[in-house]
Structures are given as C-alpha cells and as structure tokens.
mmCIF file of C-alpha atoms in Angstrom:
data_model
loop_
_atom_site.group_PDB
_atom_site.id
_atom_site.type_symbol
_atom_site.label_atom_id
_atom_site.label_comp_id
_atom_site.label_asym_id
_atom_site.label_seq_id
_atom_site.Cartn_x
_atom_site.Cartn_y
_atom_site.Cartn_z
ATOM 1 C CA MET A 1 8.578 12.823 17.528
ATOM 2 C CA LYS A 2 11.669 10.818 16.581
ATOM 3 C CA THR A 3 11.730 8.195 13.862
ATOM 4 C CA SER A 4 13.481 5.909 16.356
ATOM 5 C CA ASP A 5 10.337 6.037 18.546
ATOM 6 C CA PHE A 6 8.777 3.657 16.018
ATOM 7 C CA TYR A 7 11.504 1.037 15.995
ATOM 8 C CA PHE A 8 10.897 -2.555 17.055
ATOM 9 C CA ASP A 9 13.106 -5.608 16.736
ATOM 10 C CA LEU A 10 11.610 -8.094 14.285
ATOM 11 C CA PRO A 11 13.120 -11.553 13.738
ATOM 12 C CA GLN A 12 13.815 -12.136 10.045
ATOM 13 C CA GLU A 13 11.964 -15.447 10.069
ATOM 14 C CA LEU A 14 8.668 -13.627 10.772
ATOM 15 C CA ILE A 15 8.853 -11.635 7.520
ATOM 16 C CA ALA A 16 6.518 -13.554 5.203
ATOM 17 C CA GLN A 17 8.386 -14.458 2.016
ATOM 18 C CA LYS A 18 5.417 -16.076 0.294
ATOM 19 C CA PRO A 19 1.639 -16.121 0.658
ATOM 20 C CA SER A 20 -0.081 -18.521 3.034
ATOM 21 C CA GLY A 21 -1.111 -21.908 1.680
ATOM 22 C CA LYS A 22 -4.617 -20.717 0.893
ATOM 23 C CA ARG A 23 -5.914 -17.162 0.568
ATOM 24 C CA GLY A 24 -7.850 -16.080 3.641
ATOM 25 C CA GLU A 25 -6.434 -18.683 6.039
ATOM 26 C CA ASP A 26 -4.414 -16.220 8.095
ATOM 27 C CA LYS A 27 -4.217 -15.146 11.706
ATOM 28 C CA LEU A 28 -6.207 -12.083 12.723
ATOM 29 C CA MET A 29 -5.365 -9.972 15.760
ATOM 30 C CA LEU A 30 -8.199 -7.911 17.255
ATOM 31 C CA LEU A 31 -6.894 -4.751 18.929
ATOM 32 C CA GLY A 32 -9.018 -2.436 21.049
ATOM 33 C CA ARG A 33 -8.393 1.054 19.705
ATOM 34 C CA LYS A 34 -8.987 2.719 23.080
ATOM 35 C CA SER A 35 -8.306 -0.132 25.505
ATOM 36 C CA GLY A 36 -5.282 -1.722 23.844
ATOM 37 C CA ILE A 37 -6.710 -5.172 24.622
ATOM 38 C CA VAL A 38 -5.439 -7.878 22.259
ATOM 39 C CA LEU A 39 -7.420 -10.963 21.211
ATOM 40 C CA HIS A 40 -6.251 -13.708 18.868
ATOM 41 C CA LYS A 41 -8.610 -14.743 16.094
ATOM 42 C CA MET A 42 -8.498 -16.146 12.551
ATOM 43 C CA MET A 43 -9.524 -14.454 9.325
ATOM 44 C CA VAL A 44 -12.537 -16.764 9.086
ATOM 45 C CA ASP A 45 -13.898 -15.072 12.258
ATOM 46 C CA LEU A 46 -14.028 -11.596 10.705
ATOM 47 C CA PRO A 47 -17.779 -11.298 9.924
ATOM 48 C CA GLU A 48 -18.658 -12.011 13.554
ATOM 49 C CA LEU A 49 -16.243 -9.289 14.725
ATOM 50 C CA ILE A 50 -17.836 -6.515 12.654
ATOM 51 C CA ASP A 51 -20.639 -4.463 14.174
ATOM 52 C CA ASP A 52 -24.057 -4.322 12.525
ATOM 53 C CA GLY A 53 -24.432 -1.211 10.384
ATOM 54 C CA THR A 54 -20.727 -0.957 9.577
ATOM 55 C CA LEU A 55 -19.695 0.391 6.167
ATOM 56 C CA MET A 56 -16.492 -1.258 4.938
ATOM 57 C CA VAL A 57 -14.410 0.644 2.388
ATOM 58 C CA PHE A 58 -11.962 -1.203 0.103
ATOM 59 C CA ASN A 59 -9.315 -0.049 -2.388
ATOM 60 C CA ASN A 60 -9.824 -1.704 -5.790
ATOM 61 C CA SER A 61 -6.523 -0.582 -7.334
ATOM 62 C CA LYS A 62 -4.797 -3.261 -9.416
ATOM 63 C CA VAL A 63 -1.052 -3.817 -9.363
ATOM 64 C CA ARG A 64 0.782 -3.055 -12.584
ATOM 65 C CA LYS A 65 3.762 -5.194 -13.654
ATOM 66 C CA SER A 66 5.855 -2.125 -13.025
ATOM 67 C CA ARG A 67 9.283 -3.618 -12.262
ATOM 68 C CA CYS A 68 11.117 -3.569 -15.582
ATOM 69 C CA TYR A 69 14.720 -4.336 -16.497
ATOM 70 C CA GLY A 70 16.493 -2.356 -19.207
ATOM 71 C CA ILE A 71 19.926 -2.858 -20.724
ATOM 72 C CA LYS A 72 22.099 0.237 -21.032
ATOM 73 C CA THR A 73 22.930 0.305 -24.736
ATOM 74 C CA SER A 74 26.378 1.852 -24.254
ATOM 75 C CA SER A 75 27.633 -0.716 -21.737
ATOM 76 C CA GLY A 76 25.306 -3.735 -21.694
ATOM 77 C CA ARG A 77 24.692 -3.195 -17.980
ATOM 78 C CA GLU A 78 21.278 -4.215 -16.640
ATOM 79 C CA GLN A 79 19.265 -1.595 -14.753
ATOM 80 C CA GLU A 80 16.096 -2.096 -12.717
ATOM 81 C CA PHE A 81 13.330 0.487 -13.128
ATOM 82 C CA MET A 82 10.164 0.766 -11.065
ATOM 83 C CA PHE A 83 7.616 2.611 -13.211
ATOM 84 C CA LEU A 84 5.406 4.834 -11.068
ATOM 85 C CA ASN A 85 3.296 7.235 -13.122
ATOM 86 C CA GLN A 86 3.056 9.071 -16.421
ATOM 87 C CA ILE A 87 4.365 12.613 -16.726
ATOM 88 C CA GLY A 88 2.809 15.016 -19.182
ATOM 89 C CA PRO A 89 -0.049 14.576 -21.626
ATOM 90 C CA ASN A 90 1.411 12.203 -24.239
ATOM 91 C CA GLY A 91 1.988 9.062 -22.178
ATOM 92 C CA ASP A 92 5.556 8.689 -23.475
ATOM 93 C CA VAL A 93 7.360 9.968 -20.351
ATOM 94 C CA TRP A 94 7.291 8.062 -17.056
ATOM 95 C CA ASN A 95 8.516 8.766 -13.553
ATOM 96 C CA THR A 96 10.541 5.789 -12.293
ATOM 97 C CA MET A 97 12.451 4.798 -9.187
ATOM 98 C CA VAL A 98 15.838 3.245 -9.911
ATOM 99 C CA LYS A 99 18.570 1.490 -7.978
ATOM 100 C CA GLY A 100 21.932 3.233 -8.108
ATOM 101 C CA ALA A 101 20.322 6.403 -9.414
ATOM 102 C CA LYS A 102 23.615 8.326 -9.430
ATOM 103 C CA LYS A 103 24.793 6.225 -12.369
ATOM 104 C CA VAL A 104 21.572 6.746 -14.343
ATOM 105 C CA LYS A 105 22.170 10.082 -16.044
ATOM 106 C CA ALA A 106 20.331 12.159 -18.635
ATOM 107 C CA GLY A 107 21.041 10.893 -22.146
ATOM 108 C CA CYS A 108 21.505 7.244 -21.136
ATOM 109 C CA VAL A 109 19.517 4.892 -23.403
ATOM 110 C CA TYR A 110 18.050 1.614 -22.157
ATOM 111 C CA ALA A 111 16.674 -1.273 -24.232
ATOM 112 C CA PHE A 112 13.814 -3.366 -22.848
ATOM 113 C CA PRO A 113 12.951 -7.043 -23.559
ATOM 114 C CA ASP A 114 10.513 -6.295 -26.408
ATOM 115 C CA GLY A 115 13.146 -4.209 -28.216
ATOM 116 C CA SER A 116 11.747 -0.787 -27.269
ATOM 117 C CA GLU A 117 14.150 1.870 -26.037
ATOM 118 C CA GLY A 118 13.828 4.687 -23.522
ATOM 119 C CA VAL A 119 16.128 7.612 -22.810
ATOM 120 C CA ILE A 120 16.700 9.323 -19.466
ATOM 121 C CA ILE A 121 15.753 13.008 -19.639
ATOM 122 C CA ASP A 122 16.467 15.949 -17.359
ATOM 123 C CA ASN A 123 13.947 16.591 -14.595
ATOM 124 C CA PRO A 124 15.061 19.072 -11.902
ATOM 125 C CA GLU A 125 12.601 17.542 -9.432
ATOM 126 C CA ASN A 126 14.594 14.300 -9.475
ATOM 127 C CA GLU A 127 17.954 15.823 -8.593
ATOM 128 C CA GLY A 128 19.480 14.092 -5.573
ATOM 129 C CA THR A 129 16.702 11.500 -5.382
ATOM 130 C CA GLU A 130 16.108 7.839 -6.345
ATOM 131 C CA PHE A 131 13.799 8.977 -9.172
ATOM 132 C CA ARG A 132 14.494 9.362 -12.891
ATOM 133 C CA SER A 133 12.296 10.337 -15.858
ATOM 134 C CA ILE A 134 12.442 8.127 -18.926
ATOM 135 C CA GLN A 135 11.051 9.017 -22.370
ATOM 136 C CA PHE A 136 9.979 6.689 -25.184
ATOM 137 C CA SER A 137 9.110 7.427 -28.813
ATOM 138 C CA PHE A 138 5.557 6.137 -28.312
ATOM 139 C CA GLN A 139 2.816 6.083 -25.705
ATOM 140 C CA ILE A 140 3.327 3.377 -23.079
ATOM 141 C CA MET A 141 0.165 1.301 -22.656
ATOM 142 C CA GLU A 142 -0.677 -1.513 -20.230
ATOM 143 C CA ASP A 143 0.218 -4.215 -22.760
ATOM 144 C CA TRP A 144 3.809 -2.862 -22.723
ATOM 145 C CA PHE A 145 4.059 -3.739 -19.037
ATOM 146 C CA GLU A 146 2.621 -7.184 -19.701
ATOM 147 C CA ARG A 147 5.437 -7.772 -22.224
ATOM 148 C CA ASN A 148 8.268 -6.212 -20.251
ATOM 149 C CA GLY A 149 7.329 -6.126 -16.599
ATOM 150 C CA HIS A 150 7.410 -8.175 -13.426
ATOM 151 C CA ILE A 151 5.187 -8.142 -10.335
ATOM 152 C CA PRO A 152 6.762 -5.471 -8.067
ATOM 153 C CA LEU A 153 7.299 -7.493 -4.902
ATOM 154 C CA PRO A 154 8.463 -5.340 -1.958
ATOM 155 C CA PRO A 155 12.201 -5.218 -1.175
ATOM 156 C CA TYR A 156 11.799 -7.277 2.002
ATOM 157 C CA ILE A 157 10.617 -10.267 -0.060
ATOM 158 C CA ARG A 158 14.016 -11.622 -1.006
ATOM 159 C CA ARG A 159 13.216 -13.602 -4.132
ATOM 160 C CA GLU A 160 12.189 -13.042 -7.728
ATOM 161 C CA ASP A 161 8.498 -12.963 -8.561
ATOM 162 C CA SER A 162 6.894 -16.222 -9.692
ATOM 163 C CA GLU A 163 3.637 -17.331 -11.311
ATOM 164 C CA ILE A 164 1.875 -17.576 -7.958
ATOM 165 C CA ASP A 165 2.533 -13.867 -7.297
ATOM 166 C CA GLY A 166 0.557 -12.987 -10.420
ATOM 167 C CA GLU A 167 -2.523 -14.207 -8.561
ATOM 168 C CA ARG A 168 -1.713 -13.823 -4.872
ATOM 169 C CA TYR A 169 -0.135 -10.323 -4.986
ATOM 170 C CA GLN A 170 -3.446 -9.013 -6.291
ATOM 171 C CA THR A 171 -6.755 -8.626 -4.461
ATOM 172 C CA VAL A 172 -9.709 -10.663 -5.740
ATOM 173 C CA TYR A 173 -11.601 -7.409 -6.370
ATOM 174 C CA ALA A 174 -8.741 -5.536 -8.117
ATOM 175 C CA LYS A 175 -10.156 -3.513 -10.997
ATOM 176 C CA GLU A 176 -8.346 -0.226 -11.752
ATOM 177 C CA THR A 177 -4.733 -0.751 -12.892
ATOM 178 C CA GLY A 178 -2.153 1.706 -11.600
ATOM 179 C CA SER A 179 -0.462 0.636 -8.351
ATOM 180 C CA ALA A 180 3.278 0.080 -7.983
ATOM 181 C CA ALA A 181 2.562 -1.994 -4.866
ATOM 182 C CA CYS A 182 -0.438 -3.964 -3.726
ATOM 183 C CA PRO A 183 -2.903 -2.576 -1.149
ATOM 184 C CA THR A 184 -2.049 -5.693 0.823
ATOM 185 C CA ALA A 185 -4.687 -5.631 3.569
ATOM 186 C CA GLY A 186 -7.120 -6.684 0.855
ATOM 187 C CA LEU A 187 -5.143 -9.841 0.082
ATOM 188 C CA HIS A 188 -6.883 -11.605 2.982
ATOM 189 C CA PHE A 189 -10.331 -11.329 1.385
ATOM 190 C CA THR A 190 -11.794 -14.119 -0.737
ATOM 191 C CA GLU A 191 -14.962 -14.095 -2.813
ATOM 192 C CA ASP A 192 -16.512 -16.276 -0.111
ATOM 193 C CA MET A 193 -15.567 -13.803 2.633
ATOM 194 C CA ILE A 194 -17.073 -10.899 0.686
ATOM 195 C CA SER A 195 -20.255 -12.945 0.228
ATOM 196 C CA ARG A 196 -20.385 -13.726 3.960
ATOM 197 C CA LEU A 197 -20.015 -10.044 4.820
ATOM 198 C CA GLN A 198 -22.817 -9.097 2.440
ATOM 199 C CA LYS A 199 -25.101 -11.842 3.774
ATOM 200 C CA LYS A 200 -24.570 -10.477 7.279
ATOM 201 C CA GLY A 201 -25.817 -7.111 6.026
ATOM 202 C CA ILE A 202 -22.454 -5.335 6.123
ATOM 203 C CA GLU A 203 -22.394 -2.534 3.536
ATOM 204 C CA LEU A 204 -19.357 -2.626 1.218
ATOM 205 C CA ALA A 205 -17.935 0.157 -0.926
ATOM 206 C CA TRP A 206 -14.929 0.559 -3.218
ATOM 207 C CA LEU A 207 -12.677 3.496 -4.025
ATOM 208 C CA THR A 208 -9.302 3.678 -5.773
ATOM 209 C CA LEU A 209 -5.892 4.835 -4.613
ATOM 210 C CA HIS A 210 -2.906 3.911 -6.775
ATOM 211 C CA VAL A 211 -0.143 2.966 -4.372
ATOM 212 C CA GLY A 212 3.182 4.696 -4.976
ATOM 213 C CA LEU A 213 6.583 3.546 -3.803
ATOM 214 C CA GLY A 214 6.648 6.283 -1.193
ATOM 215 C CA THR A 215 5.108 3.525 0.916
ATOM 216 C CA PHE A 216 8.464 1.727 0.992
ATOM 217 C CA LEU A 217 10.857 4.670 1.122
ATOM 218 C CA PRO A 218 12.516 4.925 4.541
ATOM 219 C CA VAL A 219 11.943 7.919 6.789
ATOM 220 C CA ARG A 220 15.423 9.445 6.647
ATOM 221 C CA SER A 221 14.815 12.462 8.871
ATOM 222 C CA GLU A 222 15.470 12.146 12.594
ATOM 223 C CA ASN A 223 12.262 14.042 13.356
ATOM 224 C CA ILE A 224 9.231 12.539 11.639
ATOM 225 C CA GLU A 225 7.636 15.954 11.102
ATOM 226 C CA GLN A 226 10.345 16.732 8.528
ATOM 227 C CA HIS A 227 9.501 13.719 6.325
ATOM 228 C CA LYS A 228 7.793 14.460 3.009
ATOM 229 C CA MET A 229 5.378 11.947 1.501
ATOM 230 C CA HIS A 230 5.248 11.231 -2.227
ATOM 231 C CA GLU A 231 2.135 11.952 -4.243
ATOM 232 C CA GLU A 232 -0.548 9.306 -4.760
ATOM 233 C CA PHE A 233 -3.632 9.562 -6.974
ATOM 234 C CA TYR A 234 -7.132 8.558 -5.874
ATOM 235 C CA THR A 235 -10.746 8.469 -6.997
ATOM 236 C CA VAL A 236 -13.806 8.346 -4.752
ATOM 237 C CA PRO A 237 -16.964 7.611 -6.771
ATOM 238 C CA TYR A 238 -19.681 10.169 -6.055
ATOM 239 C CA ASP A 239 -22.174 7.525 -4.938
ATOM 240 C CA VAL A 240 -19.597 6.068 -2.541
ATOM 241 C CA ALA A 241 -19.022 9.505 -1.012
ATOM 242 C CA GLU A 242 -22.783 9.877 -0.524
ATOM 243 C CA ARG A 243 -23.033 6.471 1.146
ATOM 244 C CA ILE A 244 -20.128 7.228 3.496
ATOM 245 C CA ASN A 245 -21.602 10.597 4.469
ATOM 246 C CA ALA A 246 -25.010 9.008 5.067
ATOM 247 C CA ALA A 247 -23.437 6.342 7.283
ATOM 248 C CA LYS A 248 -21.521 8.954 9.299
ATOM 249 C CA LYS A 249 -24.669 11.044 9.724
ATOM 250 C CA ALA A 250 -26.526 7.973 11.006
ATOM 251 C CA GLY A 251 -23.745 7.201 13.491
ATOM 252 C CA ARG A 252 -22.690 4.021 11.702
ATOM 253 C CA PRO A 253 -18.976 3.060 11.860
ATOM 254 C CA ILE A 254 -16.686 3.409 8.835
ATOM 255 C CA LEU A 255 -14.203 0.527 8.617
ATOM 256 C CA ALA A 256 -11.336 1.225 6.203
ATOM 257 C CA VAL A 257 -9.680 -1.860 4.727
ATOM 258 C CA GLY A 258 -6.010 -0.969 4.467
ATOM 259 C CA THR A 259 -3.963 2.156 5.047
ATOM 260 C CA THR A 260 -4.572 3.138 1.411
ATOM 261 C CA SER A 261 -8.311 3.395 2.054
ATOM 262 C CA VAL A 262 -7.548 5.391 5.206
ATOM 263 C CA ARG A 263 -5.322 7.828 3.291
ATOM 264 C CA THR A 264 -7.973 8.259 0.614
ATOM 265 C CA LEU A 265 -10.872 8.902 2.976
ATOM 266 C CA GLU A 266 -8.908 11.308 5.144
ATOM 267 C CA SER A 267 -7.675 13.164 2.023
ATOM 268 C CA ALA A 268 -11.053 13.386 0.288
ATOM 269 C CA CYS A 269 -12.891 14.968 3.222
ATOM 270 C CA ASP A 270 -13.219 18.527 4.427
ATOM 271 C CA GLU A 271 -12.563 19.766 7.971
ATOM 272 C CA GLY A 272 -16.062 18.732 8.963
ATOM 273 C CA GLY A 273 -15.449 15.125 7.876
ATOM 274 C CA ILE A 274 -17.694 15.318 4.812
ATOM 275 C CA VAL A 275 -16.256 13.126 2.034
ATOM 276 C CA HIS A 276 -16.292 14.637 -1.458
ATOM 277 C CA GLY A 277 -16.502 12.468 -4.576
ATOM 278 C CA GLY A 278 -14.108 12.855 -7.486
ATOM 279 C CA SER A 279 -10.413 12.420 -8.238
ATOM 280 C CA GLY A 280 -7.408 14.049 -6.655
ATOM 281 C CA SER A 281 -3.900 13.514 -5.309
ATOM 282 C CA THR A 282 -2.600 13.333 -1.776
ATOM 283 C CA HIS A 283 0.636 13.723 0.173
ATOM 284 C CA ILE A 284 -1.088 13.042 3.478
ATOM 285 C CA PHE A 285 1.177 11.904 6.327
ATOM 286 C CA MET A 286 -0.554 10.690 9.475
ATOM 287 C CA TYR A 287 1.365 10.262 12.718
ATOM 288 C CA PRO A 288 0.428 10.533 16.423
ATOM 289 C CA GLY A 289 -1.512 13.715 17.004
ATOM 290 C CA TYR A 290 -3.494 13.440 13.767
ATOM 291 C CA GLN A 291 -7.246 13.658 14.318
ATOM 292 C CA PHE A 292 -9.203 11.227 12.153
ATOM 293 C CA LYS A 293 -12.308 12.767 10.605
ATOM 294 C CA VAL A 294 -13.857 9.838 8.709
ATOM 295 C CA VAL A 295 -12.357 6.478 9.679
ATOM 296 C CA ASP A 296 -13.623 4.804 12.869
ATOM 297 C CA GLN A 297 -12.124 1.327 12.493
ATOM 298 C CA MET A 298 -9.262 -0.140 10.487
ATOM 299 C CA PHE A 299 -8.317 -3.501 8.997
ATOM 300 C CA THR A 300 -4.599 -3.668 8.218
ATOM 301 C CA ASN A 301 -1.441 -5.776 8.055
ATOM 302 C CA PHE A 302 1.607 -5.636 10.331
ATOM 303 C CA HIS A 303 4.007 -2.936 9.122
ATOM 304 C CA THR A 304 7.752 -2.366 8.968
ATOM 305 C CA PRO A 305 9.723 -0.664 11.777
ATOM 306 C CA GLU A 306 10.082 3.124 11.512
ATOM 307 C CA SER A 307 7.765 3.260 8.482
ATOM 308 C CA THR A 308 5.104 5.843 7.660
ATOM 309 C CA LEU A 309 2.518 3.036 7.790
ATOM 310 C CA LEU A 310 3.484 2.132 11.352
ATOM 311 C CA MET A 311 3.205 5.831 12.213
ATOM 312 C CA LEU A 312 -0.268 5.924 10.630
ATOM 313 C CA VAL A 313 -1.634 3.018 12.693
ATOM 314 C CA SER A 314 0.052 4.519 15.768
ATOM 315 C CA ALA A 315 -1.868 7.731 15.113
ATOM 316 C CA PHE A 316 -5.059 5.655 15.009
ATOM 317 C CA ALA A 317 -4.617 3.463 18.088
ATOM 318 C CA SER A 318 -1.681 5.136 19.921
ATOM 319 C CA ARG A 319 1.983 4.267 19.650
ATOM 320 C CA GLU A 320 1.908 2.434 22.969
ATOM 321 C CA HIS A 321 -0.998 0.151 22.016
ATOM 322 C CA ILE A 322 0.480 -0.614 18.598
ATOM 323 C CA LEU A 323 4.006 -1.422 19.798
ATOM 324 C CA ASN A 324 2.606 -3.582 22.608
ATOM 325 C CA ALA A 325 0.407 -5.439 20.097
ATOM 326 C CA TYR A 326 3.405 -5.909 17.787
ATOM 327 C CA ASN A 327 5.498 -7.340 20.641
ATOM 328 C CA ILE A 328 2.686 -9.796 21.368
ATOM 329 C CA ALA A 329 2.471 -10.661 17.671
ATOM 330 C CA ILE A 330 6.198 -11.449 17.628
ATOM 331 C CA LYS A 331 5.877 -13.729 20.649
ATOM 332 C CA GLU A 332 2.882 -15.490 19.049
ATOM 333 C CA LYS A 333 4.751 -15.924 15.738
ATOM 334 C CA TYR A 334 2.440 -13.803 13.574
ATOM 335 C CA ARG A 335 3.689 -13.329 10.020
ATOM 336 C CA PHE A 336 4.593 -9.730 9.108
ATOM 337 C CA PHE A 337 4.272 -7.409 6.107
ATOM 338 C CA SER A 338 2.640 -7.871 2.697
ATOM 339 C CA TYR A 339 2.075 -11.633 2.714
ATOM 340 C CA GLY A 340 1.635 -11.754 6.486
ATOM 341 C CA ASP A 341 -1.236 -11.847 8.954
ATOM 342 C CA ALA A 342 -3.853 -9.183 9.689
ATOM 343 C CA MET A 343 -5.065 -6.843 12.433
ATOM 344 C CA LEU A 344 -8.517 -5.390 13.057
ATOM 345 C CA ILE A 345 -8.468 -2.192 15.133
ATOM 346 C CA LYS A 346 -11.846 -1.179 16.591
#
C-alpha cells in the first residue's frame, strides 16, 4: 500500500492547540468496526457504551520532561534535544532526537541549565538519522529532567509548554516514568470516569509501554511496507496477562485504551493470542492486512494524516471506514490529535 493512501485534508483550526476546558468533557465518536456506522456521543456517555464483561486495558506510562535545551560551548548556539532512552549499563549515555542533526557532530559539548555538560559520541546506528548519542560524566536520574527539561509537546502544538501542560499532558493514572510522548487516549479519563466504569462492573487493567518518538516520525517511504518502526519498551504484569487470557477464554471483549496498549498487547502475545507477562521491546507496525490476536475493541484519538497510528486504526476498522469517519469528524468540527476528541471503535 502507498503512504498517500492514508492522506486526508485537515483544516489547521481543527488541530487542538490546548486541552479542553475541563478534562473529560470531550466529544466521543462511536464507530462500528464492521459496519462503519458513525454515532456522535460525549465522553460522559462512555460507560453506557461498553458491553458488560469487557476488560479495559490502559497504559500507565508517565511522560518524562524529556525536551531539553543545551548550549553548544564552542559557539553559544542553543540546541534542542529530545531524550528517549538510556544506552548501556551506566545510565550516563542517552539516545536523543535532535533538530538539525547534521550540525550536531561527535565531540560537540553542550551545557544544560543546571550547569551539567554532555558530549556527543560516535554511534554508527545514528548515521544519517535524526538521532544522536550524548554522554555525561554521571548517571542521569529523573531529578535531572525536572531541573532541565520541558514537557515534550508534539510538533503540531505550535507553542511552548506551560504550567497547565504539566497536569493535562499526563493521564490521571500515570505511574511509570519513561515516555517521550503521552499515551494521549488516556487523557480523556478522570478519576470519576474510572470510578463509574468500576461501579458498572467493567474490569480494568494496567500495563506499561514507554512511548518513543517513532510515533511522530513521518513515513518517508512511498510504500508503507518499507517503513521501519523504532523500538519501544513495555511491561505486562503477570497477573494482568492472566486476567486478559481468562477474559479471552471466556469470550469477553478486550478493549485497549490507546494505540500504545494495542501495540503492547499484540506484541506480548504468541500466534495463538495468548498474552505473556514480563518485559520486552517491540518494533510492531500494524497496517491493513494485520490480523489482531488479542484486541477486540479500541478507544483512541484522531490521528495525523499518513501516520503509522492512522495505519494502525485502519488495520483495525478498515481504511475506508476510518477515512469516512474522519471526513465526518471534520464536518462536525471534532478536535484532532493529542488534545483533541476521542473515538470508540467496537
């Protein structure tokens, strides 16, 4: 399939630049996975739209303040770094994504706001890419990011992060720090909504996938099959795996909240659809033709044109149903992307 098969024309004014006035007060589109039928709801309606016996699976990864600005000591030029993950056993070397990577060469030294310095080191895997490895003289801990970092808002949010993003670009159930971007489908859930779901008897479970910036990298190949996904790390608690397998065996639906939960569940299972507990990494890329083994229903946001996330939901509900639903969403003035409205596919 061609990347251009997943293009749609989105008016700029529908790209949400800030969160809604109050968490959880968003539009919710209900899309029939098989039928393609579209119904317009609100987030407050969600518990009544979920079938009895459903097991909902959430991603509890917490966003790190991973956007950091360093000053090149030889020139005084500011450079933006997006810290992704540690490399090696000592915690002093990090993989980062940088703007203008061609100018960021091995040996360059950058000073950060707290006075610490990092040096770019050779890494053959980064050659010709947006990624660079940076080494410090000490182990980088989470408090370093609190001192030096900013909330890593996506590139389509055209403003600097503010105090409100510290709360609203984080799910209410975020627990395990490590994501370079928020698992944004979860932003719609409030403590009250979680309580309502539990009171209805809906079973809830949490796993962890630390979102990498591969989510935002464009698909540059003309044919989508040639695109390579970046690695993401996940953990499925053993008891959660047992609960999912028991639900599947009993014929109960598995509703994944967010594409990150989908990627985790479909990566952690075997060919028979049995989910295995533990930690691992995934490069999984789902596009039309992929056969889902675990996930039966999906709660998600509205995604960017020609993105791997749009391809994933198109694999789940068909490209035709998704693009038709998106065209309807545009006409009905739904808000798109991270701070936008939501879709339930079942």
